[in-house]
Coordinates of C-alpha atoms in Angstrom, one line a residue:
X173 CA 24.9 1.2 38.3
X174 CA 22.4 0.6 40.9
X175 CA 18.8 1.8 41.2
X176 CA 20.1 4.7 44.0
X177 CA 21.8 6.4 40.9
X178 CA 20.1 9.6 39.4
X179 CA 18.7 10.2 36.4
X180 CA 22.0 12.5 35.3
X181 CA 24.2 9.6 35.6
X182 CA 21.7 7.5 33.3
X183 CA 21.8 10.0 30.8
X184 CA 25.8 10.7 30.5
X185 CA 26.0 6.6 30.5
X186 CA 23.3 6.8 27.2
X187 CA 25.3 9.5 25.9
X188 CA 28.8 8.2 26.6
X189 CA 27.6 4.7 24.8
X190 CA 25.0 6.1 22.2
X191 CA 22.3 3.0 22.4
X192 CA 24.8 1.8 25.1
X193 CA 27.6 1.1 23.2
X194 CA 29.9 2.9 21.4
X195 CA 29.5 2.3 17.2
X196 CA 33.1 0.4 17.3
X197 CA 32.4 -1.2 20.9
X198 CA 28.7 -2.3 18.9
X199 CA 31.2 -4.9 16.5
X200 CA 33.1 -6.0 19.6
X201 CA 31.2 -6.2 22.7
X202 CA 27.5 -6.9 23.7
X203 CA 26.4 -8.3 20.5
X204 CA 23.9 -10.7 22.6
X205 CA 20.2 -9.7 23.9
X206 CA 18.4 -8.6 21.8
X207 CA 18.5 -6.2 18.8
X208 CA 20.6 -2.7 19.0
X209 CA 18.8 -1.3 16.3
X210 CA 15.9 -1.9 14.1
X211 CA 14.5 -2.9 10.7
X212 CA 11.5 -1.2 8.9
X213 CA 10.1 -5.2 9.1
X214 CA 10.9 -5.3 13.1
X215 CA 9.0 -2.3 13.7
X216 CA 6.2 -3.0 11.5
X217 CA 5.6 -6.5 13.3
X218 CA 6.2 -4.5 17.0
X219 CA 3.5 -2.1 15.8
X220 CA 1.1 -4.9 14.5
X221 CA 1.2 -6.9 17.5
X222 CA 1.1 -3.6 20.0
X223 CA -2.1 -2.9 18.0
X224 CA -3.4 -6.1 17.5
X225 CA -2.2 -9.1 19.9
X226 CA -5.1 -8.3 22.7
X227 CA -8.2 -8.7 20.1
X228 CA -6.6 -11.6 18.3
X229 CA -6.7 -13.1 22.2
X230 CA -10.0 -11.5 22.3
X231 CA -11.1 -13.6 19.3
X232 CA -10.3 -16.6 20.0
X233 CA -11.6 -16.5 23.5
X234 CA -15.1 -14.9 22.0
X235 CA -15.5 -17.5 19.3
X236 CA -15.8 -20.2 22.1
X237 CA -18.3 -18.2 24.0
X238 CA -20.4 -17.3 21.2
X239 CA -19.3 -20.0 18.7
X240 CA -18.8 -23.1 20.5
X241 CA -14.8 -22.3 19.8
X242 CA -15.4 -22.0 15.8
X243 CA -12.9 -19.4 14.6
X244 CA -14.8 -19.1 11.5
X245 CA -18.1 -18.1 13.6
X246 CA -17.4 -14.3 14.0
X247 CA -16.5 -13.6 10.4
X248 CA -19.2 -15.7 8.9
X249 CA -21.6 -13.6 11.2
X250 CA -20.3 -10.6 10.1
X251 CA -20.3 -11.5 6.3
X252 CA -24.0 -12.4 6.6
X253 CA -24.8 -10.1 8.5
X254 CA -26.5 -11.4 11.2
X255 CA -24.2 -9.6 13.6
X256 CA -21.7 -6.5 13.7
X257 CA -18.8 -6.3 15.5
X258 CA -20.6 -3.8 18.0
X259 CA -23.0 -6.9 18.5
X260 CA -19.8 -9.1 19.2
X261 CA -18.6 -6.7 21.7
X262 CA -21.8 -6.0 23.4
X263 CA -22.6 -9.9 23.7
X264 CA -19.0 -10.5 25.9
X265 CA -19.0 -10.2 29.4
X266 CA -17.6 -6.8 30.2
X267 CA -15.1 -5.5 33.3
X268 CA -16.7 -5.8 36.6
X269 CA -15.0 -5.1 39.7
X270 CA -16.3 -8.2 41.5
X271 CA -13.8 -9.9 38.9
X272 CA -10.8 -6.9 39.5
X273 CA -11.3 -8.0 43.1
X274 CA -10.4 -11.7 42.7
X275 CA -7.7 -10.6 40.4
X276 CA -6.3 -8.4 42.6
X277 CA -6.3 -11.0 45.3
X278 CA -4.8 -13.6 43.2
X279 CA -1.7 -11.6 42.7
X280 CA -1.3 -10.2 45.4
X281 CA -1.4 -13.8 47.1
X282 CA 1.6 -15.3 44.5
X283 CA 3.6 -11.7 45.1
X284 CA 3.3 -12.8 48.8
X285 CA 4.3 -16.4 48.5
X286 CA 7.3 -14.9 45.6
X287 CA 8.6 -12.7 48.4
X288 CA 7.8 -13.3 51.6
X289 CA 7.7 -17.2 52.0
X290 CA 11.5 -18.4 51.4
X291 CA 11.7 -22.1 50.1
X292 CA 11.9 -24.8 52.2
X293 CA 10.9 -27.6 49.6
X294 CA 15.0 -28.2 48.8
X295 CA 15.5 -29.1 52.3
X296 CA 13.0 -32.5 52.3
X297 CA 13.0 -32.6 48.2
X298 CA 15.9 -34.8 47.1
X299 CA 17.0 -33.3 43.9
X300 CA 16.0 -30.1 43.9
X301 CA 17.5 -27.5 44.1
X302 CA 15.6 -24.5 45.6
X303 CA 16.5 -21.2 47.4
X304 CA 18.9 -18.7 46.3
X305 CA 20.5 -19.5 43.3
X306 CA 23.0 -17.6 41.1
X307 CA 21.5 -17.0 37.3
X308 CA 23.4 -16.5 34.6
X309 CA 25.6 -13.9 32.9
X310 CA 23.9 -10.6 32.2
X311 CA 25.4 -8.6 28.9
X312 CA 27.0 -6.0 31.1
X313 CA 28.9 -9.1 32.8
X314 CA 26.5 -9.4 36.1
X315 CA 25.6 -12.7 37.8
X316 CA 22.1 -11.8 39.9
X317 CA 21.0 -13.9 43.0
X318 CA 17.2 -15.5 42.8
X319 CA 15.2 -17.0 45.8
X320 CA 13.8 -20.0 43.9
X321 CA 10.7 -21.0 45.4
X322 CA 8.0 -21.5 42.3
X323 CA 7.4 -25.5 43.3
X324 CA 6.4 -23.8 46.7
X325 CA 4.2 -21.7 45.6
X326 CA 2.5 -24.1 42.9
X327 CA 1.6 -26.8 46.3
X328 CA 1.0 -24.1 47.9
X329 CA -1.6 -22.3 45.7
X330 CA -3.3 -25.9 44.5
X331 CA -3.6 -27.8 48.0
X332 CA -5.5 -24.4 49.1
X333 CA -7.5 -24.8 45.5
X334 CA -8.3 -28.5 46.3
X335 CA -9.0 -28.2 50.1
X336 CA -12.0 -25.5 48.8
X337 CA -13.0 -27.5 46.2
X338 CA -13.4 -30.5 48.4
X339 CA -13.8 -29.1 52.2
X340 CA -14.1 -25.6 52.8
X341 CA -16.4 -24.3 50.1
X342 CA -15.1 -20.6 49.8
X343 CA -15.3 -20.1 46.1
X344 CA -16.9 -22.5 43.4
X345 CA -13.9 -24.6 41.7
X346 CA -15.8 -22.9 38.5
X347 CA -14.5 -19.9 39.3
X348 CA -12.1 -18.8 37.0
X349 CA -14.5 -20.2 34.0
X350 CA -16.8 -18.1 35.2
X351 CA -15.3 -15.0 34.7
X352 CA -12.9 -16.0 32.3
X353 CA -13.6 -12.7 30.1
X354 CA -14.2 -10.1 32.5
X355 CA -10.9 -11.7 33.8
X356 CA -9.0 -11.2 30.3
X357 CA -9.9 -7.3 31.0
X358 CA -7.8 -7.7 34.2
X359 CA -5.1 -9.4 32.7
X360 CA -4.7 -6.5 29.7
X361 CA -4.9 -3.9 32.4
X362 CA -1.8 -5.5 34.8
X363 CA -0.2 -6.3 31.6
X364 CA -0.2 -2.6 30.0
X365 CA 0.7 -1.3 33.6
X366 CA 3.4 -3.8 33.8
X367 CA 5.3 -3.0 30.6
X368 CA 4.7 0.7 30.7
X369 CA 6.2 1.0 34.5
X370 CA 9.2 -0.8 33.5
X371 CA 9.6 1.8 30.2
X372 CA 9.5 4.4 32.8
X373 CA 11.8 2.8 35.6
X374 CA 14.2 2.0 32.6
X375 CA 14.2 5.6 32.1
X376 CA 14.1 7.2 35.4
X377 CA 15.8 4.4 37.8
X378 CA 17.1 1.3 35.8
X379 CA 18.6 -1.7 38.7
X380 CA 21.3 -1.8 36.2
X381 CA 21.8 1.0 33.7
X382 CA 24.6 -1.2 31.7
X383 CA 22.5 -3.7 31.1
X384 CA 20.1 -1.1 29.8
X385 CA 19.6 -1.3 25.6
X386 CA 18.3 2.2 23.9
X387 CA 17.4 1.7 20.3
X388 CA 16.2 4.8 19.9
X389 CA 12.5 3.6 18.9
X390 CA 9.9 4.1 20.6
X391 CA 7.2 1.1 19.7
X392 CA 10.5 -1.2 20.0
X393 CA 12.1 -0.4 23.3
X394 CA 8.2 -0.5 24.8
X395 CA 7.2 -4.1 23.3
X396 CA 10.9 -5.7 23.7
X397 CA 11.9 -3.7 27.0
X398 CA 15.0 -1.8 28.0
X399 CA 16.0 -3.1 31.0
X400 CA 17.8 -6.8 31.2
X401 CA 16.8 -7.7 35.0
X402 CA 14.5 -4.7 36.4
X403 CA 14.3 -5.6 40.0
X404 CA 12.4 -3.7 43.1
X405 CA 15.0 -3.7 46.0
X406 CA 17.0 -6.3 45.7
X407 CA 15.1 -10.0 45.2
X408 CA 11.7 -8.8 43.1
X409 CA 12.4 -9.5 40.0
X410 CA 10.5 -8.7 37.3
X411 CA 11.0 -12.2 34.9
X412 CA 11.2 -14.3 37.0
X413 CA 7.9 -13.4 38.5
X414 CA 5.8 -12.6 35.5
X415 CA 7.6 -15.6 33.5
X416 CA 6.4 -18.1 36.4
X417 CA 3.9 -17.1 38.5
X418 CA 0.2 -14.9 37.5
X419 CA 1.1 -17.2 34.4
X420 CA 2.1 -20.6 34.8
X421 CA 1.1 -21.1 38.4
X422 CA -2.6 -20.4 37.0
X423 CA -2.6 -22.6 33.9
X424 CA -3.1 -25.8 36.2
X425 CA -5.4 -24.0 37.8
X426 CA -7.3 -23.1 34.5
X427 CA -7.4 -26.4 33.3
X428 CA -8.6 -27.7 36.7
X429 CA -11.5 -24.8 36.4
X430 CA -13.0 -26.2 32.9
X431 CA -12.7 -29.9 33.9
X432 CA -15.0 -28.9 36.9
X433 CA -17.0 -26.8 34.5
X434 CA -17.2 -29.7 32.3
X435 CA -18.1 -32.0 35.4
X436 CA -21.0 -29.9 36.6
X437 CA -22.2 -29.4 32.5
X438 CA -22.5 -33.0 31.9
X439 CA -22.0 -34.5 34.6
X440 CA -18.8 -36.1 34.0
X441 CA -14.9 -34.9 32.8
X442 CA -14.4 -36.4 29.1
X443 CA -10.8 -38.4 28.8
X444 CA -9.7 -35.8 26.7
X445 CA -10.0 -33.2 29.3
X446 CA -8.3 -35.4 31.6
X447 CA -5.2 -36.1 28.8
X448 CA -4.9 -32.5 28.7
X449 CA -4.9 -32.0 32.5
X450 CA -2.0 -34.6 33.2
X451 CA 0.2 -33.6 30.0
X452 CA 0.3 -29.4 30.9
X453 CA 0.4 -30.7 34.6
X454 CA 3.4 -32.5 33.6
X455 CA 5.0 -29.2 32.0
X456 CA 4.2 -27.3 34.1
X457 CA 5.7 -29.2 37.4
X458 CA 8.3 -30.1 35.5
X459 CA 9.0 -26.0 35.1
X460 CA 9.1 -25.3 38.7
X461 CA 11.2 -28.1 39.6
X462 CA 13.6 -26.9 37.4
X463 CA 13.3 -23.2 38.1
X464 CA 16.6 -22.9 38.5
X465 CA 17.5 -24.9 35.5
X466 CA 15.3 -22.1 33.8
X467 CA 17.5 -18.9 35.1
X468 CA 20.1 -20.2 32.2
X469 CA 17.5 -20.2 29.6
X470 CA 16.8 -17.7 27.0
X471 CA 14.0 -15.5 28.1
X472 CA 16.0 -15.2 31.5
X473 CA 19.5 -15.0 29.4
X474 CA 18.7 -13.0 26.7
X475 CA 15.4 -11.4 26.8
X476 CA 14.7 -7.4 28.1
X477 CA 11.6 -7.0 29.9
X478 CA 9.0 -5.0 27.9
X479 CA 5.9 -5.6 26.8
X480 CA 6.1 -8.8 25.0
X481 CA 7.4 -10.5 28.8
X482 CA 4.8 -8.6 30.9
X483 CA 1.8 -8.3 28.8
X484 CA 3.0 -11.6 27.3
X485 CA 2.7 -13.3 30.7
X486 CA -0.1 -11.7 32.3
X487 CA -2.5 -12.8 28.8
X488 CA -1.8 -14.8 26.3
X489 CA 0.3 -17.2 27.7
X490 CA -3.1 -17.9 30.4
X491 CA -5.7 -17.5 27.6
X492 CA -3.9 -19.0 24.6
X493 CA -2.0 -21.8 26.1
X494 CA -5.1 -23.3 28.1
X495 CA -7.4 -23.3 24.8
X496 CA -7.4 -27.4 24.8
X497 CA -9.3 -26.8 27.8
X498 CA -11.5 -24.0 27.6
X499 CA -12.8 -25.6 23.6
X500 CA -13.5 -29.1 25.6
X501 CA -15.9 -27.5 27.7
X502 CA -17.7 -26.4 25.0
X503 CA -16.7 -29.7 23.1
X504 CA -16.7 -32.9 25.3
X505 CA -14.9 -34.9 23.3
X506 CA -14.2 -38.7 24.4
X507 CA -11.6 -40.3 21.9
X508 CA -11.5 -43.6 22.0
X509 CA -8.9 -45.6 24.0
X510 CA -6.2 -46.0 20.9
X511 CA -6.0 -42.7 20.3
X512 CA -5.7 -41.7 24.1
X513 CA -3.0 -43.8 24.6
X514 CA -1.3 -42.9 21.5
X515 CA -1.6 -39.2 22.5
X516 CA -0.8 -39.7 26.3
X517 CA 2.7 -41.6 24.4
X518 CA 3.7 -39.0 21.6
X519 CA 3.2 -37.0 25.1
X520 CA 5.2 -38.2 27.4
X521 CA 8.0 -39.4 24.3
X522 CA 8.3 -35.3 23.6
X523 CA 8.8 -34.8 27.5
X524 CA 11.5 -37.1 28.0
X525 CA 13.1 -36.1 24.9
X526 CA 12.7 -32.4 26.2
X527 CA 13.6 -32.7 29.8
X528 CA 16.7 -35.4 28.8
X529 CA 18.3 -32.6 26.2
X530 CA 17.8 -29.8 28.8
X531 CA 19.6 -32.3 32.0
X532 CA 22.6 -33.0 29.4
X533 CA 23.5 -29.3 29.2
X534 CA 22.9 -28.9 32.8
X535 CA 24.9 -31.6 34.0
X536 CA 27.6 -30.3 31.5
X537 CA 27.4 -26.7 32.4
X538 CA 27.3 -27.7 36.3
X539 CA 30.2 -30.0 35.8
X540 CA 32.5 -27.7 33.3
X541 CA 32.2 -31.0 31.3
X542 CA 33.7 -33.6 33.7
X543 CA 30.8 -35.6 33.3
X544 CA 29.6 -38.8 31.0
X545 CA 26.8 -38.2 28.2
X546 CA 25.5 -41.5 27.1
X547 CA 28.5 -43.3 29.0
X548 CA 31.3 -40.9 27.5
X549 CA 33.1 -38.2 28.1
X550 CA 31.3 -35.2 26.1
X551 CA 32.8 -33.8 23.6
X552 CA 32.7 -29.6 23.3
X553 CA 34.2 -26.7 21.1
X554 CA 35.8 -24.3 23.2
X555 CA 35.0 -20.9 22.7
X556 CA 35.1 -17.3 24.2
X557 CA 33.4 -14.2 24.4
X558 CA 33.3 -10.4 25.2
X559 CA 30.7 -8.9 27.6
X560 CA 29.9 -4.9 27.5
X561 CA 32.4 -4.3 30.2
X562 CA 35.1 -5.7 28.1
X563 CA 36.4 -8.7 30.0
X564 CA 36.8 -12.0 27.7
X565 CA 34.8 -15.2 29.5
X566 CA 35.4 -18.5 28.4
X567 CA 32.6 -21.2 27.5
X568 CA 31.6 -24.6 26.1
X569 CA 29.4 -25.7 23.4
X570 CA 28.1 -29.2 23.7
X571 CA 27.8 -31.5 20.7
X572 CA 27.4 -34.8 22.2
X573 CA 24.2 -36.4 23.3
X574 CA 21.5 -34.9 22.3
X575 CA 23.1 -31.7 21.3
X576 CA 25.4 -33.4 18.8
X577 CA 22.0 -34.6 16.9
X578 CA 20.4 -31.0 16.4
X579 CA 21.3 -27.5 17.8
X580 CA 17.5 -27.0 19.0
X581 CA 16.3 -30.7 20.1
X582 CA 15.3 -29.9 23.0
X583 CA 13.0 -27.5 20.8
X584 CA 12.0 -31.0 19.2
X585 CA 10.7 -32.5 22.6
X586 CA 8.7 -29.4 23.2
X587 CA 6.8 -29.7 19.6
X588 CA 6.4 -33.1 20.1
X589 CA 4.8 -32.7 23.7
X590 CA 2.4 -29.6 22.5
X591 CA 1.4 -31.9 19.1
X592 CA 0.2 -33.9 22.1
X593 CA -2.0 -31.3 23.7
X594 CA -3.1 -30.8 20.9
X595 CA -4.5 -33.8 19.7
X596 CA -6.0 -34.8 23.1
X597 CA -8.8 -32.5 21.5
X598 CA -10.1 -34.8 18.5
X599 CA -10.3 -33.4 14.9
X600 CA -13.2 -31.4 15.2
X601 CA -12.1 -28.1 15.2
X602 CA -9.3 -26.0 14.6
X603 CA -9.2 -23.8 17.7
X604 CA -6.9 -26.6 19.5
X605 CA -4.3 -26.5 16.9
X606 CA -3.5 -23.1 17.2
X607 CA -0.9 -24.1 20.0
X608 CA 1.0 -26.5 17.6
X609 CA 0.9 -23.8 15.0
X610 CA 2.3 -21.1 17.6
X611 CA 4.5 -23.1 19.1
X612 CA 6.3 -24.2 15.8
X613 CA 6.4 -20.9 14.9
X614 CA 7.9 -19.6 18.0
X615 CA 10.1 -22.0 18.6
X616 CA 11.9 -21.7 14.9
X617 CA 11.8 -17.8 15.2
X618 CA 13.6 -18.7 18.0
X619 CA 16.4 -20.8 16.7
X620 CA 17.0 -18.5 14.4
X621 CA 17.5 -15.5 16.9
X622 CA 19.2 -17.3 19.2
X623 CA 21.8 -18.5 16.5
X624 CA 22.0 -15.1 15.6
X625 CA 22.8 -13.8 18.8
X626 CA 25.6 -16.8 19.2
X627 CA 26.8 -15.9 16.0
X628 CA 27.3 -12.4 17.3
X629 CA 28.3 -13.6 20.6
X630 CA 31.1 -16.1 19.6
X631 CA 32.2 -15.5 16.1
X632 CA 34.1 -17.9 14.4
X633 CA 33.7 -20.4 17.2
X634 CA 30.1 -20.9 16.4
X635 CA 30.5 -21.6 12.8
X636 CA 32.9 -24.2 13.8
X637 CA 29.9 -25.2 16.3
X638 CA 27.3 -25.2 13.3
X639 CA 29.6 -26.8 11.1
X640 CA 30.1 -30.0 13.1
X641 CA 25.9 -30.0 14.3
X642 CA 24.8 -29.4 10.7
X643 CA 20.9 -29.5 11.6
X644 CA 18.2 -26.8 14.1
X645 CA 15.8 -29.1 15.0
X646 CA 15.2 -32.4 13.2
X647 CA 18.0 -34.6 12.1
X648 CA 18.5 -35.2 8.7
X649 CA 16.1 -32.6 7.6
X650 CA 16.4 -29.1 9.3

C-alpha cells in the first residue's frame, strides 16, 4: 500500500488483519518487529517513561548547571529545604526564540544536506560505500532504497563549524553550551511533534500500510510507533534521519562546544575532555562510514517509528550521551598519563572488537558466506522464515568468528568502548557513569528482545543457533 491510498483502504486492511494479522496468521507470519500486543508491565513502563523521560533528562542536565553535575544536589536541596522545585525550575534557563531560531536553522540545514545534496564521498572514498543503497527486509517483505550520504553531511556540517571557529567568526564556537537548556526545550518540542505526526500519518496515510502494527493501545502504538518505514515522497525517511542526523551529527559538535567552553573557562582543554572528544569522534565517524552497514541493524530492521525513535533522537541521545562532556566543563579533570592511556586503550580495544564483529557479519551477509573468517570458511546454520505476505525467505546465522564466541559480542565491544568514555571523567562523580549504566542496560534489554523476536522469527532453527553459541554477551559467563 502506498501513501496515495485512502483512509478506507487502511481501515478494511486493519479490519481484514485485526492488529494486522489475522489470530492464526499471528503464530505463523510476522512474528518480528516489535510487540503485537501488550503486557500490563509494557504499558506501565511506556506510561512511566511517556510521563517521566523528559525531566529525568531535565535533571541531569539541571544538576550540572546548578550543582556542578551532582545528582544528589537537587534532592538534598529540596530535603533541607533550601530550595523547592519551583525554585529549581525558575533558576533554569527558560525557551527563548533567539534559541528556536538556531534550532530551526540547524535542522533545517541537515534536512537540506539529507535531501538535496546526493553523496559524492563513495566516488573518491575507497571503501565506502555511499549513495543509494538497498536496506533490508521489512516484515511485510519490502526492500526500501536509501540515499546514504551521513559522512557527507558530518564534513560538511564540521569544516563549516571549524572554518567559524577559526576564520569567519559568525557564531561563538560556545554556542551550543550556551544555550544548551533553552535548546533542550527545542529538542522536546520537534521530538513531541515528530512522534505525534507519525501517529497521525500511520493513521491517515501510512507509506506502507502492511508494515503498519495496531496493538490496540494507545500509550504503546504512540511511544513504540506504528509505522515500520514512514517516509515523505519517496527518499525522506523518517529513521534514517532522526537515527543519524539532529542527533549524532550534533554530538561531535557538542563535545567540540564544551571543550571550547572549557578553553575560554580556564584557559586550557583538560586531557580528559580531549580522551572524550577522540573516543565519541571515533563512534561517531565510524557510524557514518558505515551507514549503510547500519540499514541491517536493529533499529532500522526491527524498530517502528514512534516516540521512543523521534523523541528519543531529537533529546536524550544529544543531552544524555554527551554528559562526559558537559560534567568536564564544570569539572576539569586532568588524569594523569597512566590512566589516559589506559582509558584511550580499553577504548580503542572495545572499538575494534565492535567494528571487527559487525565487518564479519557484513562480509558474510554480502558474500552469502563465500568468504574466510579468521582464515576459514564460516560455518552457519541454515534457516528460513515467513514474512506477513506469506512467502518463505531463506537465511544464515553465523557462528564462527566472533559470532561463534557470543550471540551479542559485538554488544561487548560497545560496553567496552562506552566504559571508556566513561572513565575519561575521573572518579569524582557519578554523573559520567550514567552512560555505562544505560548502555548495559540497553544493550541486554536488547539481547533479550532481539532473541525473542528470532525466536519468533525462525523457530526451531534458532534453538539450534543458541544451542551451538551457548552465551549473549561474555564468554564463559553470560
Amino acid at each position: 500500500m502506498t501513501a496515495t491510498q485512502s483512509p478506507g483502504a487502511v481501515k478494511r486492511q486493519r479490519k481484514d488483519h485485526g492488529n494486522g494479522a489475522g489470530l492464526g496468521e499471528k503464530e505463523q507470519l510476522g512474528q518480528w518487529g516489535r510487540a503485537w500486543d501488550v503486557d500490563w508491565f509494557s504499558l506501565a513502563s511506556v506510561i512511566f517513561l511517556l510521563l517521566c523521560a523528559p525531566f529525568i533528562v531535565f535533571y541531569f542536565v539541571m544538576s550540572c548547571d546548578q550543582f556542578q553535575c551532582a545528582l544528589s544536589g537537587p534532592l538534598l536541596s529540596l530535603y533541607s529545604g533550601k530550595s523547592s522545585i519551583r525554585d529549581l525550575w525558575d533558576r533554569a534557563p527558560s525557551f527563548s526564540w533567539a534559541t528556536a531560531e538556531i534550532y530551526v536553522l540547524w535542522i533545517c540545514f541537515q534536512v537540506f544536506l539529507y535531501r538535496c545534496v546526493p553523496d559524492i564521498c563513495h566516488k573518491f572514498l575507497p571503501g565506502y560505500v555511499g549513495g543509494v543503497q538497498d536496506g533490508a527486509r521489512t516484515p511485510a517483505g519490502l526492500i526500501n532504497k536509501y540515499e546514504i550520504n551521513g559522512l557527507q553531511a558530518w564534513i560538511i556540517t564540521h569544516v563549516l563549524w571549524l572554518a567559524n571557529a577559526n576564520y569567519f567568526n559568525w557564531f561563538s564556537p560556545t554556542i551550543i553550551f550556551d544555550h544548551w537548556i533553552p535548546l533542550l526545550w527545542c529538542a522536546n518540542i520537534l521530538g513531541y511533534v515528530v512522534a505525534t505526526f507519525a501517529m497521525i500519518k500511520a493513521y491517515l496515510f501510512p507509506t506502507n500500510a502492511k508494515d503498519c502494527k495496531f496493538t490496540g493501545n494507545f500509550f504503546y502504538d504512540y511511544m513504540m510507533g506504528i509505522e515500520f518505514n514512514p517516509r515523505i515522497g519517496k527518499w525522506f525517511d523518517f529513521k534514517l534521519f532522526f537515527n543519524g542526523r539532529p542527533g549524532i551529527v550534533a554530538w561531535t559538535l557538542i563535545n567540540l562546544s564544551f571543550a571550547a567552553k572549557q578553553q575560554d573557562l580556564y584557559g586550557q582543554v583538560t586531557n580528559s575532555m580531549i580522551l572524550v572528544n577522540v573516543l565519541q569522534a571515533i563512534y561517531v565517524l565510524d557510524f557514518f562510514w558505515n551507514e549503510t552497514w547500519y540499514l541491517k541493524t536493529i533499529d532500522i530492521c526491527h524498530e517502528h517509528f514512534g516516540w521512543y525513535l523521534g523523541w528519543g533522537d531529537c533529546v536524550w541521545l544529544p543531552y544524555l550521551y554527551t554528559l562526559q562532556g558537559l560534567y568536564l566543563v564544570y569539572n576539569p579533570v586532568q588524569v594523569s598519563t597512566g590512566w589516559a592511556v589506559a582509558v584511550l586503550l580499553l577504548g580503542l580495544i572495545g572499538y575494534y572488537i565492535f567494528r571487527m564483529t559487525n565487518h564479519q557479519k557484513d562480509l558474510f551477509r554480502r558474500t552469502d558466506g563465500n568468504c574466510k573468517i579468521w582464515g576459514k570458511r564460516p560455518e552457519y546454520i541454515e534457516c528460513t522464515y515467513l514474512s506477513i505476505d506469506g512467502k518463505k525467505h531463506h537465511s544464515k546465522l553465523l557462528i564462527s568468528g566472533f559470532w561463534g564466541l557470543a550471540r551479542h559480542f559485538n554488544y561487548t565491544g560497545d560496553l567496552m568502548g562506552s566504559l571508556s568514555y566513561c572513565l575519561a571523567g575521573g572518579s569524582g562523580h557519578l554523573l559520567p557513569y550514567f552512560y555505562i549504566i544505560y548502555m548495559s542496560i540497553l544493550l541486554i534489554h536488547r539481547c533479550i528482545r532481539d532473541e525473542h523476536r528470532c525466536s519468533s522469527k525462525y523457530g526451531n532453527h534458532w534453538k539450534r543457533y543458541t544451542d551451538t553459541v551457548a552465551y549473549r554477551l561474555l564468554p564463559g559467563l553470560f
